[in-house]
Short mmCIF file of C-alpha atoms in Angstrom, two decimals:
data_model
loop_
_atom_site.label_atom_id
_atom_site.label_comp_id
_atom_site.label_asym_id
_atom_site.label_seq_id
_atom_site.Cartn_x
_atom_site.Cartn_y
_atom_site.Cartn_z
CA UNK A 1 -12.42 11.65 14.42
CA UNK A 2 -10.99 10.06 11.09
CA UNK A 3 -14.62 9.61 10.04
CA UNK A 4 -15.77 12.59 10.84
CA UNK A 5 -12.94 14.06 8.64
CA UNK A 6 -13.63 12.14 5.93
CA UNK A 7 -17.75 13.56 5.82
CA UNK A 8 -16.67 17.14 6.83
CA UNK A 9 -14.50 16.88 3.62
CA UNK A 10 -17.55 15.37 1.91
CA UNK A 11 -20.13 17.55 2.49
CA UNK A 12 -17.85 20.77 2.21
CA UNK A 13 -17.25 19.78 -1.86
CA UNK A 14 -20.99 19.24 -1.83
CA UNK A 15 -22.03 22.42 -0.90
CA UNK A 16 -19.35 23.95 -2.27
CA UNK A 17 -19.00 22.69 -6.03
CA UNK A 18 -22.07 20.42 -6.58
CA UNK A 19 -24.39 22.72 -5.11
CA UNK A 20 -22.19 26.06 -6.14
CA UNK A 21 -21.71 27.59 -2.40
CA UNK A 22 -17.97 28.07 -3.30
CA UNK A 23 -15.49 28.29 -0.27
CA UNK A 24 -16.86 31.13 1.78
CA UNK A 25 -17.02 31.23 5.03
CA UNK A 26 -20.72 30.81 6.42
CA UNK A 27 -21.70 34.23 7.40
CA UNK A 28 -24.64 37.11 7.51
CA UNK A 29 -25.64 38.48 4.45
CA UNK A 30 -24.54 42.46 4.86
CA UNK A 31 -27.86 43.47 2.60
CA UNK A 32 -30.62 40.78 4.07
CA UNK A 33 -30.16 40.46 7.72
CA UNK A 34 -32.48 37.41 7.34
CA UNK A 35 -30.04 35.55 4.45
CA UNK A 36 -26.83 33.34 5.33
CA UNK A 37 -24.13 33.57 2.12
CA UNK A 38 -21.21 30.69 1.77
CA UNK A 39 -20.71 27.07 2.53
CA UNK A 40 -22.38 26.01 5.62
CA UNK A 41 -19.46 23.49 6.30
CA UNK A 42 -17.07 26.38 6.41
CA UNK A 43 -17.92 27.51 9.83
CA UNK A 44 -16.96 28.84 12.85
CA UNK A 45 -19.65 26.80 14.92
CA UNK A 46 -18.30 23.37 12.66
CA UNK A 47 -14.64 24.24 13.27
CA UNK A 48 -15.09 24.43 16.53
CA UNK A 49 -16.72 21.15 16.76
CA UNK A 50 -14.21 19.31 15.10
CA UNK A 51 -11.30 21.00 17.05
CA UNK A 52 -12.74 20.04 20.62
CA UNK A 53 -13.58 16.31 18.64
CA UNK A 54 -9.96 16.24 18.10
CA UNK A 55 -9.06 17.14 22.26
CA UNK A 56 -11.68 14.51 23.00
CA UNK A 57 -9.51 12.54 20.98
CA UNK A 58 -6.75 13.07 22.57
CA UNK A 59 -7.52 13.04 25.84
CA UNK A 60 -8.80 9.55 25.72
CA UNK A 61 -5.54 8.65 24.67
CA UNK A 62 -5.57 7.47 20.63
CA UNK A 63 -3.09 8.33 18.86
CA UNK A 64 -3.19 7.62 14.65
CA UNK A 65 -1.12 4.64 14.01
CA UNK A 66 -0.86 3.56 10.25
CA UNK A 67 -1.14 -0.22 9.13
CA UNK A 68 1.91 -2.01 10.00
CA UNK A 69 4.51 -2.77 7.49
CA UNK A 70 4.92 -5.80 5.21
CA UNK A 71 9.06 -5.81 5.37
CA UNK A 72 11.59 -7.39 3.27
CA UNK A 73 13.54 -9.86 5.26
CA UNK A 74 10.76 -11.15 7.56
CA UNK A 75 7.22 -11.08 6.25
CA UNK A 76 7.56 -10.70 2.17
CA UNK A 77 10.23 -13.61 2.17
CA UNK A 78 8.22 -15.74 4.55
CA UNK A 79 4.87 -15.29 2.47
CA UNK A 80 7.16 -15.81 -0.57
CA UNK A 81 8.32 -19.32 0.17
CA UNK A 82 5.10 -20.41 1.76
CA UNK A 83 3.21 -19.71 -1.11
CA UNK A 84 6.20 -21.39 -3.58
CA UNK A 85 5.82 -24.29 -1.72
CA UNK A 86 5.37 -27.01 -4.61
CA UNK A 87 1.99 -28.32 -2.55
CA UNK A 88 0.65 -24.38 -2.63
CA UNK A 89 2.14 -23.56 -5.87
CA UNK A 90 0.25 -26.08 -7.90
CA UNK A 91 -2.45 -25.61 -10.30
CA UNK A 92 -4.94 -27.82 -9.34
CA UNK A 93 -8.43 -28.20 -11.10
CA UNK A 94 -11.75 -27.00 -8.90
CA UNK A 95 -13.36 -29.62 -6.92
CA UNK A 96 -16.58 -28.64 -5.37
CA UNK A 97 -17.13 -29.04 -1.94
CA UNK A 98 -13.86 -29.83 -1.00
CA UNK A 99 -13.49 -27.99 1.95
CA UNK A 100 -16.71 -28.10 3.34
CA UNK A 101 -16.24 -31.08 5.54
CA UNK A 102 -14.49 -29.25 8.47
CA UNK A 103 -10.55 -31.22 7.79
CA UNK A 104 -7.04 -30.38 8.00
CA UNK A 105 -7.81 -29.22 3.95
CA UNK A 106 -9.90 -26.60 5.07
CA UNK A 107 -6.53 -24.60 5.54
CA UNK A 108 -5.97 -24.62 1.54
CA UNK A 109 -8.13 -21.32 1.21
CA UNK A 110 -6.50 -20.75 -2.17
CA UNK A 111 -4.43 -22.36 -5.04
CA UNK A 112 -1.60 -21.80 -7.05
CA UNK A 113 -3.23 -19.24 -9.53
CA UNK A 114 -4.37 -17.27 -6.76
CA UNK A 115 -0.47 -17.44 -5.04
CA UNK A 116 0.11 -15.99 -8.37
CA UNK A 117 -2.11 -13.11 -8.32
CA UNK A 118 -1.74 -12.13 -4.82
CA UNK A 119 2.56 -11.99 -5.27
CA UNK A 120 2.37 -10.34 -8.85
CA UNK A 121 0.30 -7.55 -6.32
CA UNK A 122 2.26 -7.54 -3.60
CA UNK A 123 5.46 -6.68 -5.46
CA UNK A 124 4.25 -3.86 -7.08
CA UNK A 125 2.37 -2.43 -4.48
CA UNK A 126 5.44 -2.63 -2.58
CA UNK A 127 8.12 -1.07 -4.97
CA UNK A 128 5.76 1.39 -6.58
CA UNK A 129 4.11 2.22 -2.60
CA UNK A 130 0.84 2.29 -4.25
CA UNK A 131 -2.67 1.74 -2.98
CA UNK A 132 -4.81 -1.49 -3.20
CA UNK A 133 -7.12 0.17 -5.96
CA UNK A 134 -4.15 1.44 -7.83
CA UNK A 135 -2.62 -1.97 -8.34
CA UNK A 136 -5.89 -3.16 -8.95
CA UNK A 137 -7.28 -1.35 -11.68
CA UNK A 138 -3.52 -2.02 -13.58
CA UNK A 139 -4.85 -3.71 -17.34
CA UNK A 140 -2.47 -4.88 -19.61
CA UNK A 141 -1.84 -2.09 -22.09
CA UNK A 142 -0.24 -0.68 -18.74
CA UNK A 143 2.83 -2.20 -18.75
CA UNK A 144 5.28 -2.16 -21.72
CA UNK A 145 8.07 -5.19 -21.02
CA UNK A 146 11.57 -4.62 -21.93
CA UNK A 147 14.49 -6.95 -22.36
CA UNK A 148 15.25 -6.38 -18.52
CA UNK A 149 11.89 -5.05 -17.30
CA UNK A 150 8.98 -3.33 -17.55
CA UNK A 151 7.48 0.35 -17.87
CA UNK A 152 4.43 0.55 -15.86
CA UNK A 153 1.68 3.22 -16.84
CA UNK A 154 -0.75 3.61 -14.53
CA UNK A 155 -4.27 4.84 -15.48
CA UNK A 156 -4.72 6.94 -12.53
CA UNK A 157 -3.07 7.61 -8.94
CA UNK A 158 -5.04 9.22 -5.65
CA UNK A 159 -1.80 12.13 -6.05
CA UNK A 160 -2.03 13.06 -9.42
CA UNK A 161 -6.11 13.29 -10.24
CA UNK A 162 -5.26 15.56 -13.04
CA UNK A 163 -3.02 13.25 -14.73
CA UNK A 164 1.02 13.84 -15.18
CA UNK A 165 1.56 10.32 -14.07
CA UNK A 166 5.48 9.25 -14.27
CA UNK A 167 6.00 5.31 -15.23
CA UNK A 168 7.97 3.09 -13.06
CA UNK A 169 10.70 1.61 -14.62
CA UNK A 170 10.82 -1.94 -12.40
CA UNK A 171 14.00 -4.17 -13.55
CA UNK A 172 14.89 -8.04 -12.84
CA UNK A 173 16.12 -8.43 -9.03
CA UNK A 174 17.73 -11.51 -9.41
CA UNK A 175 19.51 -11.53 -5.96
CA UNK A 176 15.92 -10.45 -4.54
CA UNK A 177 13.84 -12.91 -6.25
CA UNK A 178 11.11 -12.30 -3.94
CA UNK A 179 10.71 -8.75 -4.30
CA UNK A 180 10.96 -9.03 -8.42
CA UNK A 181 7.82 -7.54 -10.19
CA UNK A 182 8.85 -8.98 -13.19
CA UNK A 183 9.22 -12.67 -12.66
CA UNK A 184 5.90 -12.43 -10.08
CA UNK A 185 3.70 -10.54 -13.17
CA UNK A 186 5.13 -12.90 -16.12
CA UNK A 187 4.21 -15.94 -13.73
CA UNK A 188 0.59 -14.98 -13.08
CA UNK A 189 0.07 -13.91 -16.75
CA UNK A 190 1.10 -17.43 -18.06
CA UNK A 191 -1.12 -19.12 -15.29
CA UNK A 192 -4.23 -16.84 -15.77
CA UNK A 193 -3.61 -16.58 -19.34
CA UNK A 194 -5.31 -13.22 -19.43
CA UNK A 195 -4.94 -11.54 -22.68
CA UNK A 196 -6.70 -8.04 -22.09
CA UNK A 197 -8.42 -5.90 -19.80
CA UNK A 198 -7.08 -5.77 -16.09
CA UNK A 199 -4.05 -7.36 -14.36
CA UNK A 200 -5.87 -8.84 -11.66
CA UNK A 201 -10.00 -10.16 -12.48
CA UNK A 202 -12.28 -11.38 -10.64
CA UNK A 203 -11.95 -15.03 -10.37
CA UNK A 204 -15.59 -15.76 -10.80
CA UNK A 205 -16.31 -12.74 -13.32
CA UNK A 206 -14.19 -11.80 -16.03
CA UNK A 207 -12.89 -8.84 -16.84
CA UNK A 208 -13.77 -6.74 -13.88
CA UNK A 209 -10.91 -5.92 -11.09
CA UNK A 210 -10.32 -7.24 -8.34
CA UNK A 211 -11.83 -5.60 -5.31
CA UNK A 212 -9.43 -3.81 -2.36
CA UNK A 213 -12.19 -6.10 0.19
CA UNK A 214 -11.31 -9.46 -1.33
CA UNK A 215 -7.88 -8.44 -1.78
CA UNK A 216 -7.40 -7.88 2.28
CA UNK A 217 -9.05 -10.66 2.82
CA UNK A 218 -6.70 -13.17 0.89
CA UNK A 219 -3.56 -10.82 2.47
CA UNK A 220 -4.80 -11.86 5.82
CA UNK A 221 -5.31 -15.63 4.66
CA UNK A 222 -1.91 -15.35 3.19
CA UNK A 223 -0.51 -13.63 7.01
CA UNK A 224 -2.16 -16.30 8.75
CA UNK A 225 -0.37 -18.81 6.64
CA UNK A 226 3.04 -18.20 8.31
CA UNK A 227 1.28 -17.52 11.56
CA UNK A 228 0.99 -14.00 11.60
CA UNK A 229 -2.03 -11.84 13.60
CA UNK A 230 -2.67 -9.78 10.43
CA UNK A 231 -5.23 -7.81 12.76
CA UNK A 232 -2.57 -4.51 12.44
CA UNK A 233 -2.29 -5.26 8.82
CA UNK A 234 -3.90 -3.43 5.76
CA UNK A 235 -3.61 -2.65 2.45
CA UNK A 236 -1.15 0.58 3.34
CA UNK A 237 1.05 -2.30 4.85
CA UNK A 238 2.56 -2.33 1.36
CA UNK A 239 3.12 1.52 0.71
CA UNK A 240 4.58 1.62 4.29
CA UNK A 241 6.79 -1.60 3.72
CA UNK A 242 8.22 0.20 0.27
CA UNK A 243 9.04 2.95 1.79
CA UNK A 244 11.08 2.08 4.90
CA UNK A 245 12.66 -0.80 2.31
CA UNK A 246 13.43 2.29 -0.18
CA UNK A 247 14.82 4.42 2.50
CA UNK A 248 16.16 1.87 5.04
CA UNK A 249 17.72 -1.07 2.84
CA UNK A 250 18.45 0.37 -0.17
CA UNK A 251 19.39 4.11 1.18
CA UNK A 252 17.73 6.04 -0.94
CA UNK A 253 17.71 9.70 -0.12
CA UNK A 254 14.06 11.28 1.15
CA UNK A 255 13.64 13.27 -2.56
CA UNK A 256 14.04 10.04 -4.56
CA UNK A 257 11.75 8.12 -2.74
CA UNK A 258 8.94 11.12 -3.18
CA UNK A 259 10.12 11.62 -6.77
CA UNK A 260 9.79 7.82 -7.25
CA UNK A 261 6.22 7.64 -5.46
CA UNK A 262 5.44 11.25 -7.10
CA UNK A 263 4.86 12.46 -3.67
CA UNK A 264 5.53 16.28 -3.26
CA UNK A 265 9.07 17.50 -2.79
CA UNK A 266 7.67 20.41 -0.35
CA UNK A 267 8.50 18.30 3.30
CA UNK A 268 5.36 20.62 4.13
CA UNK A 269 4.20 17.85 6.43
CA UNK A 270 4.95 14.69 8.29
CA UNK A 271 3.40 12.41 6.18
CA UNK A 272 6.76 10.91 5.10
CA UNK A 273 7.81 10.28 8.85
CA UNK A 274 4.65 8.47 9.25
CA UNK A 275 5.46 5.80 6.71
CA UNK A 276 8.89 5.21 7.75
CA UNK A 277 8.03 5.48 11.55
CA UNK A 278 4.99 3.58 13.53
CA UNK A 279 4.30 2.12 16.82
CA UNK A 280 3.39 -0.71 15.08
CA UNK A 281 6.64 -1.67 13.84
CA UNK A 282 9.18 -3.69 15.36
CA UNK A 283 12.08 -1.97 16.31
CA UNK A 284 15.17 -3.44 14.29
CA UNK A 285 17.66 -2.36 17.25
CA UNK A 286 17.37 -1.78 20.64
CA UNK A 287 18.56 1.50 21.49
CA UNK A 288 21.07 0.23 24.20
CA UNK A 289 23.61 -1.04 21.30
CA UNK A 290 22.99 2.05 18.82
CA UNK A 291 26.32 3.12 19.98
CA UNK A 292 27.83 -0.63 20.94
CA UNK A 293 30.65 -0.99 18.57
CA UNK A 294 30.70 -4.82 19.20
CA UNK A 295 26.81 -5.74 18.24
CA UNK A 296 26.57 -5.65 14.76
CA UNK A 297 23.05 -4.03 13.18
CA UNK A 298 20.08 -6.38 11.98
CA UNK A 299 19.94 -4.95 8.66
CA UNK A 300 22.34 -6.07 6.38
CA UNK A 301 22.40 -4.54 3.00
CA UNK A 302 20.76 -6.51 0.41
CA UNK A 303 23.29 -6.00 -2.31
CA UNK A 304 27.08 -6.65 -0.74
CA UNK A 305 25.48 -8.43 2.42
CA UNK A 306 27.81 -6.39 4.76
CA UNK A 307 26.61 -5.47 8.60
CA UNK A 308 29.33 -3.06 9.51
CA UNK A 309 27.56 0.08 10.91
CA UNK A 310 29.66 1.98 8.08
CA UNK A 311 27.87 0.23 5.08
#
């Protein structure tokens, strides 16, 4: 059904810009009984197709489940001091052929400049809750450091095609060192010693980005690293991460977090609740001791480290 969306949308701005049809329904000319006016994909016969798509749906029992997400105190920290192990973390020159032979090296999929590139990614992806191909096509003239940070421009964003793009201001975390943008971009910039053009190249081709196919496939080398499945894992696992960190850890109210993210500020839909809620998740309580007063929650904040269920 989700592809099927995706070419109904398609072909309706087809028709209906490329080829001029507008956004009229498909109907019976009222002068030529013969003619057919408006865009074909704005039908009653292709509605109904797509609503009893959606019951077949359904009825067979899928429900939409969004990529599960990366989280702060589990996955990010665990990736984070796997890959800053000193034997992982090392810049080490190419050998050729080195794991082709089938050994215990074959696990070393990747070297220190690439732990660099993949964590500079991460972080922003996760603070910012931005796609793969927005962090991807980041260059350097998009970020402006400051004494204690950075302002990050981006070139262009999947919610704002028209422009009107708000920076993110992203300071030093030092008592979240594995979450800090800053210290993760500075490191890969002095280990790829990339001067212009985009954030995050190619490693065989320079000066072209980074792909969102290559990228998912070194965040599931990474996943398997700490023994993860990263089967349920994309490249929304980031966006959805941010946004349960943003709302959950750091208790930001719902309007901040979509005037952060430069979501809308409507609540028309429940696209927020699906970020902060999935099936995928694991559930940080059980609901037997929501109302325990002697079990103490899972979460603690990140800041004053309390667990009381008033902080």
């Amino acid at each position: 059904y989700g592809h099927a969306q995706k070419m109904w949308a398609a072909m309706t701005y087809a028709f209906g810009h490329l080829q001029g049809l507008g956004n009229l329904p498909w109907h019976e000319s009222e002068l030529h009984s013969s003619q057919m006016l408006g865009n074909p994909l704005v039908s009653v016969e292709v509605s109904s197709y797509m609503c009893s798509l959606w019951h077949c749906k359904v009825q067979a029992g899928e429900v939409a489940i969004s990529a599960c997400a990366i989280t702060s105190i589990s996955t990010f920290p665990l990736m984070y001091h796997f890959n800053n192990h000193p034997e992982n973390w090392a810049i080490l020159d190419y050998q050729p052929g080195r794991c082709s032979d089938g050994s215990s090296e074959s696990s070393w999929w990747a070297g220190g400049c690439i732990k660099r590139c993949l964590h500079a990614a991460y972080t922003i992806a996760f603070l910012c809750m931005l796609h793969s191909d927005e962090v991807l096509k980041i260059q350097l003239h998009n970020l402006h450091f400051f004494s204690n940070g950075l302002i990050l421009m981006l070139p262009f964003k999947k919610t704002h095609q028209n422009g009107n793009i708000k920076p993110f201001w992203l300071w030093i975390m030092p008592t979240e060192e594995h979450l800090c943008a800053i210290q993760a971009i500075a490191k890969w910039i002095v280990a790829s010693k990339i001067l212009t053009g985009y954030l995050f190249q190619k490693f065989a081709s320079a000066n072209q980005p980074l792909t969102s196919e290559r990228f998912l496939e070194l965040f599931h080398n990474n996943l398997l690293d700490i023994g993860v499945d990263p089967s349920s894992y994309g490249t929304h696992s980031f966006w959805h991460g941010g946004y349960q960190y943003l709302h959950i850890e750091c208790r930001w109210p719902l309007h901040h977090i979509c005037e952060w993210g430069g979501w809308s500020l409507k609540f028309t839909n429940l696209m927020i609740v699906k970020y902060l809620i999935s099936h995928n998740d694991d559930a940080t309580e059980l609901c037997e001791h929501f109302f325990n007063p002697y079990h103490s929650p899972s979460v603690k904040c990140p800041h004053c480290r309390r667990s009381c269920p008033c902080a």
